Tab-separated table of C-alpha atoms in Angstrom:
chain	number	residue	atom	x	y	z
A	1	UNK	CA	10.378	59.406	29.398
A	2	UNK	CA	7.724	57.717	27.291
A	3	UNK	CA	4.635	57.270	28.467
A	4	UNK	CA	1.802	54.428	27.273
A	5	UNK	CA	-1.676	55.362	26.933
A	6	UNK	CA	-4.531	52.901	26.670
A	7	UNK	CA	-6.580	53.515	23.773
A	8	UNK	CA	-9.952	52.246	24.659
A	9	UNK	CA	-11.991	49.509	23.518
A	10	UNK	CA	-15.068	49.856	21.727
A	11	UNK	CA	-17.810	47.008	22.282
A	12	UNK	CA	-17.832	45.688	18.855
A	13	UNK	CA	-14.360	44.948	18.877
A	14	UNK	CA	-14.477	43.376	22.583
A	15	UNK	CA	-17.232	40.891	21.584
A	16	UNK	CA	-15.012	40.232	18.209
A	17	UNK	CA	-11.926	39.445	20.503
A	18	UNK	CA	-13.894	37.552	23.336
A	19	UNK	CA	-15.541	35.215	20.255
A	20	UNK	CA	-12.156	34.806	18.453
A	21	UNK	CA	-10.614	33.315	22.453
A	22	UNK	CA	-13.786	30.750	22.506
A	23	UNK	CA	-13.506	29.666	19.002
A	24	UNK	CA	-9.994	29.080	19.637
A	25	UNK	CA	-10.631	26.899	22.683
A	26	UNK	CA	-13.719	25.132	20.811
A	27	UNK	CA	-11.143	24.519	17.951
A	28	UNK	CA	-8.357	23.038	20.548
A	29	UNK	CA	-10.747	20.736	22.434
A	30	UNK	CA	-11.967	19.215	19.433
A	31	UNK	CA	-8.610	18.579	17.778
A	32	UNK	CA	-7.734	17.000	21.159
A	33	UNK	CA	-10.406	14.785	21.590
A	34	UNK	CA	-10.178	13.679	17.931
A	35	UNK	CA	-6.192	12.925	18.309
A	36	UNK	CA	-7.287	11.206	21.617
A	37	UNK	CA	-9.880	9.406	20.159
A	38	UNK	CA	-7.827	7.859	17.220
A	39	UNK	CA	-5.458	6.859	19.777
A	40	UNK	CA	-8.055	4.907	21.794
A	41	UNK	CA	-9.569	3.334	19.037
A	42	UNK	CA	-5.969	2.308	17.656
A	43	UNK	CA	-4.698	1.009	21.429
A	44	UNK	CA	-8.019	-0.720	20.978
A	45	UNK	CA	-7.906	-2.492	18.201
A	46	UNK	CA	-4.013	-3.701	19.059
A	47	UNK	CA	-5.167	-4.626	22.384
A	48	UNK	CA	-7.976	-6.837	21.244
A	49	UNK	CA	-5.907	-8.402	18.853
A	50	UNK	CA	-2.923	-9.394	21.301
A	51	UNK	CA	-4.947	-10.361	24.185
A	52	UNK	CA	-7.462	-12.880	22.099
A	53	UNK	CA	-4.480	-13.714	19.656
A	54	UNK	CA	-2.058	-14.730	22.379
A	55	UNK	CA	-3.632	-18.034	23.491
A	56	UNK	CA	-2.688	-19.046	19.873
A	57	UNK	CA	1.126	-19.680	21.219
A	58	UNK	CA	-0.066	-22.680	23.103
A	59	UNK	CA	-1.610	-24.157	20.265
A	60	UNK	CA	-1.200	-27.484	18.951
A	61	UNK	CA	-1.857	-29.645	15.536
A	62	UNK	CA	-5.269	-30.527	16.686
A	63	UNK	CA	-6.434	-27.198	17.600
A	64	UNK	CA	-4.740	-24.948	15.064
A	65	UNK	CA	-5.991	-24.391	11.711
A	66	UNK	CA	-4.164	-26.834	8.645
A	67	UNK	CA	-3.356	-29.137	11.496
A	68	UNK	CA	0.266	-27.091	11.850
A	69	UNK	CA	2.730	-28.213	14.634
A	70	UNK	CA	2.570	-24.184	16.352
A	71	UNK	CA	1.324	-21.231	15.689
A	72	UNK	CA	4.811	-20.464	13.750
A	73	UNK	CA	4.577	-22.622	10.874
A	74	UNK	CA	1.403	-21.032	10.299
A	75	UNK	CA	2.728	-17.274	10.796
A	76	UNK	CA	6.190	-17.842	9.126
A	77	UNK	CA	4.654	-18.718	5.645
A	78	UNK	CA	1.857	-16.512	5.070
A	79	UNK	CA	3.715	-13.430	6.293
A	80	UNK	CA	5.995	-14.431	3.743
A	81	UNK	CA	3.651	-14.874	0.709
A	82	UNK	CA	2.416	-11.394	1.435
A	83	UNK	CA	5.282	-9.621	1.566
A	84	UNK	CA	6.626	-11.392	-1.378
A	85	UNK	CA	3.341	-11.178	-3.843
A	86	UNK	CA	2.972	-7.837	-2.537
A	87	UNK	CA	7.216	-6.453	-3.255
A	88	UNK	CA	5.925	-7.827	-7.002
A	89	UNK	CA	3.167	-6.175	-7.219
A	90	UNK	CA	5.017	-2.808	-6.250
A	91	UNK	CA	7.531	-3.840	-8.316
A	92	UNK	CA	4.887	-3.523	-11.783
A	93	UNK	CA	3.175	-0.732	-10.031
A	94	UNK	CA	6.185	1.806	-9.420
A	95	UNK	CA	7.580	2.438	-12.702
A	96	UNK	CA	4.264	2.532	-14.416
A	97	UNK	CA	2.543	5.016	-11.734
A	98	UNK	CA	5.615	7.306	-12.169
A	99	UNK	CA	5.854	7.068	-15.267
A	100	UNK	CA	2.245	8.174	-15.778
A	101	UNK	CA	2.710	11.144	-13.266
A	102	UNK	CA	4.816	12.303	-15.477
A	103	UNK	CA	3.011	12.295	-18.285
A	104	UNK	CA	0.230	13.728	-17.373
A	105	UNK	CA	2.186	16.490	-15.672
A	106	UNK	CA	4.720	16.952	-17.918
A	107	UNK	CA	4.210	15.655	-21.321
A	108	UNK	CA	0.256	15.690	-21.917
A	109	UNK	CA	-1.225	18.896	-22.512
A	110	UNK	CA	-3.050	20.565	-19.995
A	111	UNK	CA	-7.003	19.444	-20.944
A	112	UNK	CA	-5.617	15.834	-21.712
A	113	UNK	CA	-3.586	15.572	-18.416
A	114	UNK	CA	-6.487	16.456	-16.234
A	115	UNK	CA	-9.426	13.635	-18.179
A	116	UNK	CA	-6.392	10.648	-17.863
A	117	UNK	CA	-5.484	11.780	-14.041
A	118	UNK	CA	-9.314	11.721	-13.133
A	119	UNK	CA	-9.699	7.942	-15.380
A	120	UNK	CA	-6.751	6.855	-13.218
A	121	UNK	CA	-8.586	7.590	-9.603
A	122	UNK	CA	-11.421	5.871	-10.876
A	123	UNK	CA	-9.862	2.134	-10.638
A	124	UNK	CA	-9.272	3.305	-6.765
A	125	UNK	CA	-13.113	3.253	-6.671
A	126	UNK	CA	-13.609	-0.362	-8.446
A	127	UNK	CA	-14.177	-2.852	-5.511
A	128	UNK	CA	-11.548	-5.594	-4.816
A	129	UNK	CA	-14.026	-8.259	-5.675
A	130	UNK	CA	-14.452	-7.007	-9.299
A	131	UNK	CA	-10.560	-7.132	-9.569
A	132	UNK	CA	-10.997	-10.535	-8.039
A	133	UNK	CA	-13.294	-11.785	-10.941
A	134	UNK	CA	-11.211	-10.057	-13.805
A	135	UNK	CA	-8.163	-12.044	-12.357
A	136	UNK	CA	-10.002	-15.138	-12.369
A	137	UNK	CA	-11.822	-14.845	-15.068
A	138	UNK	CA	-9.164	-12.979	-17.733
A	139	UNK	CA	-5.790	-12.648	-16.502
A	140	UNK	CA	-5.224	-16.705	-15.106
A	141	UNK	CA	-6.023	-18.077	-18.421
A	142	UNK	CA	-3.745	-15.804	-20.264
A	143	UNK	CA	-1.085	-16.370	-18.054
A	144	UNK	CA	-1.156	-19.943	-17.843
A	145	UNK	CA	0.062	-19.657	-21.519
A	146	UNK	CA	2.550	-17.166	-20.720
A	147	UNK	CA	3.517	-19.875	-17.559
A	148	UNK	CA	4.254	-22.622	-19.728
A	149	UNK	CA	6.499	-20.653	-22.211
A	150	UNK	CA	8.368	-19.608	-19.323
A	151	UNK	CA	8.671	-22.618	-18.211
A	152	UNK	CA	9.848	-24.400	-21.200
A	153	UNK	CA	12.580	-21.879	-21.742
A	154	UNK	CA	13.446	-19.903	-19.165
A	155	UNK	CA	12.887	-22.581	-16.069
A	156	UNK	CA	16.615	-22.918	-15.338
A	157	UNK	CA	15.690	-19.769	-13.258
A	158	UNK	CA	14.762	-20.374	-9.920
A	159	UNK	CA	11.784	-18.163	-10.266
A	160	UNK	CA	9.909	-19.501	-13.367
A	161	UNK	CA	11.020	-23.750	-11.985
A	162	UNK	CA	8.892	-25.936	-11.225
A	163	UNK	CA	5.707	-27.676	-13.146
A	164	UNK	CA	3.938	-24.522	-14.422
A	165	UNK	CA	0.212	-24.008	-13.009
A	166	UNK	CA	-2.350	-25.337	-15.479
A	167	UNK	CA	-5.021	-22.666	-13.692
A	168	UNK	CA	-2.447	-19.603	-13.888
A	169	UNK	CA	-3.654	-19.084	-10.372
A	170	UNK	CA	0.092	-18.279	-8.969
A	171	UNK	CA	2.162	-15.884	-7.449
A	172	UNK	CA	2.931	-13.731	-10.013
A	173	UNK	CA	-0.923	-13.439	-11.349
A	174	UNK	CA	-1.998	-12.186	-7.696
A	175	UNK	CA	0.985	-9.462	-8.320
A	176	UNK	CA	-0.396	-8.939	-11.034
A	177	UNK	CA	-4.088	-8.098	-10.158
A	178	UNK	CA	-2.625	-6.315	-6.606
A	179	UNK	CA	-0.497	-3.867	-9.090
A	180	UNK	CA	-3.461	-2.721	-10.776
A	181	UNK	CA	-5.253	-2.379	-7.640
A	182	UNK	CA	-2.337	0.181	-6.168
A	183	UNK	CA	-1.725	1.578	-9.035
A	184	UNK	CA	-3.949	4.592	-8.378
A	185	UNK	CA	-2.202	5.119	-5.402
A	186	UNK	CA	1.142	5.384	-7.332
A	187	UNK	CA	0.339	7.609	-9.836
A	188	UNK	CA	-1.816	9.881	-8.101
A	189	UNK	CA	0.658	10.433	-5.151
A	190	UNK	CA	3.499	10.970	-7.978
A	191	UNK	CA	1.388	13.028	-9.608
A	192	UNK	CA	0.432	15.406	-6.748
A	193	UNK	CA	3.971	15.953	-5.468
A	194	UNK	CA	5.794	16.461	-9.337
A	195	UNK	CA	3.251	18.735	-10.255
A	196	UNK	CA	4.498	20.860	-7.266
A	197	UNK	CA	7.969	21.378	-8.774
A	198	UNK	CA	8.456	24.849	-9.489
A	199	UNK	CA	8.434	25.547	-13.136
A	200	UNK	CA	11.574	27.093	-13.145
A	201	UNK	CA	13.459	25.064	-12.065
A	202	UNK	CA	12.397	23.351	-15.666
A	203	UNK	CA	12.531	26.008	-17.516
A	204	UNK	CA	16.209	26.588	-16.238
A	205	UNK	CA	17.809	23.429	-17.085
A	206	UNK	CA	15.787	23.600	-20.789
A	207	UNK	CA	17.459	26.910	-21.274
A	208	UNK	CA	20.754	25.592	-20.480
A	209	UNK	CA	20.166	23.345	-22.746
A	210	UNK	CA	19.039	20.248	-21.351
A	211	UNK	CA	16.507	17.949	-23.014
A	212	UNK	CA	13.290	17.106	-22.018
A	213	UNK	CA	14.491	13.738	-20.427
A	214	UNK	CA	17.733	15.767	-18.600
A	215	UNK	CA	15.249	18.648	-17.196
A	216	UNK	CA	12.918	15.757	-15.822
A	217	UNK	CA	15.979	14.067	-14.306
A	218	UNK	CA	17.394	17.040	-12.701
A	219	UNK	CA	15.163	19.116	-11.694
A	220	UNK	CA	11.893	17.215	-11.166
A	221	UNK	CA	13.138	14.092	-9.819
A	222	UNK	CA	14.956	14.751	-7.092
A	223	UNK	CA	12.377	17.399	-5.439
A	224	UNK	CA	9.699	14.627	-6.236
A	225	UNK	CA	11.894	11.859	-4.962
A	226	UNK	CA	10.414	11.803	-1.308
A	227	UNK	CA	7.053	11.946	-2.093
A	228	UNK	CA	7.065	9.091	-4.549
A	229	UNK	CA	9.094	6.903	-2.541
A	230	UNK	CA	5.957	7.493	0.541
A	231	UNK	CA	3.535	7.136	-2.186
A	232	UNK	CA	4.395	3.467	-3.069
A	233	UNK	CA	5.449	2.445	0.714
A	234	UNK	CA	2.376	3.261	1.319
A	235	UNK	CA	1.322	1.237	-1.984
A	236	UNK	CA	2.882	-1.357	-0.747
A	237	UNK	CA	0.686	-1.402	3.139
A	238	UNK	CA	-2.338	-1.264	0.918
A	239	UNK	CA	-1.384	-4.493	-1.036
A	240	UNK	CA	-0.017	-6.456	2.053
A	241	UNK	CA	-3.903	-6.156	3.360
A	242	UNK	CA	-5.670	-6.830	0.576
A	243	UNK	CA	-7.569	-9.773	0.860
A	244	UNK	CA	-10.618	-10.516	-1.606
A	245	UNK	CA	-8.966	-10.110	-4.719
A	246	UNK	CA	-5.814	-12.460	-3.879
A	247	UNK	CA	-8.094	-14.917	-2.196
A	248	UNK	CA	-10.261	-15.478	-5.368
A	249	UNK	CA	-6.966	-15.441	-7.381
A	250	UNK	CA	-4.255	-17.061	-5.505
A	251	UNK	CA	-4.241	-21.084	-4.475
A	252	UNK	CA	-2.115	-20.805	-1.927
A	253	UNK	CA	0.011	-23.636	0.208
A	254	UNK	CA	1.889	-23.473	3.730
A	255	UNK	CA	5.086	-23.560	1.969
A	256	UNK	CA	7.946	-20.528	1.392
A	257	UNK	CA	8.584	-20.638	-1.966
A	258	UNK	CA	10.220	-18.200	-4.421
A	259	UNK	CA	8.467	-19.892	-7.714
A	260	UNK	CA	5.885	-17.157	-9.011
A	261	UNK	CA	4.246	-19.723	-11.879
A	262	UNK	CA	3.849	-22.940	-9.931
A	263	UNK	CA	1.295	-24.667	-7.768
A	264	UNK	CA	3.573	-24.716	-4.664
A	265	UNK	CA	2.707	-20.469	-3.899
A	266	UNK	CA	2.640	-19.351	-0.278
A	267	UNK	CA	-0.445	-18.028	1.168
A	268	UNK	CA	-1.387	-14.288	2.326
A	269	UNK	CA	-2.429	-13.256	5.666
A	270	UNK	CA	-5.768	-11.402	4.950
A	271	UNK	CA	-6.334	-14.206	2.210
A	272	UNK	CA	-6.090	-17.138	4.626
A	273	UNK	CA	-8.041	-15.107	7.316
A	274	UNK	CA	-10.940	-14.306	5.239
A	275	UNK	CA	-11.027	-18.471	4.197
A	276	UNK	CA	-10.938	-19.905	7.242
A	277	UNK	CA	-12.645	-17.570	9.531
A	278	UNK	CA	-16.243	-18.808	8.900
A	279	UNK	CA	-15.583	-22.594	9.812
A	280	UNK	CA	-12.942	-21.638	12.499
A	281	UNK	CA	-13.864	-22.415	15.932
A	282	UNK	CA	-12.133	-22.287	19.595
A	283	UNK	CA	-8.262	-22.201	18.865
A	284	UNK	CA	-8.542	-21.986	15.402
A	285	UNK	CA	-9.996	-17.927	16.231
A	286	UNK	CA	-7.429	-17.172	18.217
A	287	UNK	CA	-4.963	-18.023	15.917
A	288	UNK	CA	-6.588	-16.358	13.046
A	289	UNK	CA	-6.321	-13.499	15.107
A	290	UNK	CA	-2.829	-13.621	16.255
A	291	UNK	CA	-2.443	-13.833	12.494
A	292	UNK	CA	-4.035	-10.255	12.600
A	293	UNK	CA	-2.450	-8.854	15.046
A	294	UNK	CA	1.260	-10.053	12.784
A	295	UNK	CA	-0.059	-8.509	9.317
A	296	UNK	CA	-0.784	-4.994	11.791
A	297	UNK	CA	2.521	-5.051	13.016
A	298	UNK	CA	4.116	-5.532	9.389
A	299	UNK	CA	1.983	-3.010	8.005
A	300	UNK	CA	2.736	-0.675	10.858
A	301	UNK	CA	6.492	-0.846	9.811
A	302	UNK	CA	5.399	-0.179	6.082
A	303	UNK	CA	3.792	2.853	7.202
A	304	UNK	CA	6.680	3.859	9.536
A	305	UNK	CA	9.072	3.740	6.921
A	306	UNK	CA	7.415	5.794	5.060
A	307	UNK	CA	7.351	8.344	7.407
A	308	UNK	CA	10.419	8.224	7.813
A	309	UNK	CA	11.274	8.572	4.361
A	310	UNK	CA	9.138	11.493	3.931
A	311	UNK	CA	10.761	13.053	7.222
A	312	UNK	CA	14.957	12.011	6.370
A	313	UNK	CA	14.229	14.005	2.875
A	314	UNK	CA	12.438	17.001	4.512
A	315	UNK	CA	15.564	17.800	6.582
């Protein structure tokens, strides 16, 4: 028969316990009411958005903005130039963010790695209407060059048809310019999640002879696979909202088109938000909003997938 015997308490260690019970209550209430709070604010801001975007449905050609027939030939387009400008603009971004990532953690030695990874966050802290300028400024001029060789030989391709743009002010130049702009995002993600690879598992494949490329390929890949593939999803939600940069760059049109160096380029959401909102008046608000509440629910599903990604891998 055993028999349990209370060792007492001494005061110290009573006050010690009784603090550690309130800081742990202090801790949960604030963690609640900051969860809470972002949930508020995020019901909020969709709520807002539907209720004063949803008289847009009824709208007409003389109360929408560009005179469109409904609200859908307004939505239709401009969701579409987003999504396209920005898929191009992940498309430059991707391979030159990874491929960075792993230089700096794999190739670059230690001293050099660390100066390029902290010039590489700096261009997340340039502002969108610098980017805006350089595009303007340097990159349209250039490429309306480059638009016109395309066009003369390769414009048997649906992509580069069409009269090139004299301005360079296309498409593919906003890709351009939104590539940079995410390209932080990229490589720094990348970067963060390769350089959490175990070493051996490098070292292993380079003593079983592998070369530099194979150990890369086998063993730091597909750990890093997950987080690079969040990384530029979530790349890709930045770009789809950016709005100064593509609005100075872009001239857009209410048409869907797949050309990336002619005049005829579909419009972006936050672009054709931030150009009409200051003249926009009754109807016109409301559907500028609507379009809102449309480039938050596309975004949303960005973000989603990404989760998801990040989540499917983990298991």
């Amino acid at each position: 028969m055993s028999i349990a015997i209370a060792l007492p308490t001494s005061g110290a260690e009573a006050v010690h316990t009784a603090r550690r019970h309130v800081g742990d209550r202090v801790w949960k209430s604030v963690t609640w009411a900051a969860g809470i709070t972002t949930i508020l604010i995020l019901g909020g801001v969709v709520a807002f958005l539907v209720i004063d975007g949803a008289p847009a449905l009824s709208g007409t050609a003389d109360t929408l903005p560009s005179h469109v027939s409904n609200i859908w030939r307004l939505t239709s387009p401009l969701l579409f130039g987003s999504a396209w400008s920005s898929a191009w603009a992940l498309l430059f971004a991707t391979p030159v963010g990874i491929g960075f990532a792993l230089f700096v953690t794999q190739v670059a030695p230690r001293r050099l790695g660390t100066v390029l990874g902290s010039a590489i966050d700096l261009l997340a802290a340039v502002p969108s209407v610098v980017y805006g300028l350089w595009g303007l400024f340097v990159v349209a001029p250039v490429a309306a060059r480059v638009y016109a060789w395309l066009s003369a030989h390769l414009g048997w391709i649906p992509l580069f048809s069409g009269t090139p743009s004299a301005t360079g002010r296309t498409v593919l130049t906003a890709s351009l310019v939104l590539a940079i702009m995410v390209l932080p995002m990229v490589a720094t993600l990348s970067r963060e999640v390769i350089s959490l690879v175990p070493k051996t598992n490098i070292e292993a494949a380079l003593a079983l002879g592998s070369t530099r490329w194979q150990a890369i390929r086998l063993a730091v890949l597909p750990q890093a696979k997950s987080g690079i593939v969040a990384g530029a999803l979530l790349a890709l939600g930045r770009a789809l909202g950016e709005t100064m940069a593509v609005a100075m760059v872009l001239s857009p049109s209410l048409k869907i088109s797949i050309g990336l160096i002619n005049s005829q380029n579909p419009g972006t959401v936050a672009a054709f938000i931030a150009q009409n909102f200051p003249d926009a008046s009754g109807l016109q608000i409301n559907a500028l909003l609507w379009l809102g509440l449309m480039l938050f629910v596309l975004t949303f599903v960005i973000n989603s997938t990404a989760r998801a990604v990040i989540r499917r891998q983990k298991v």
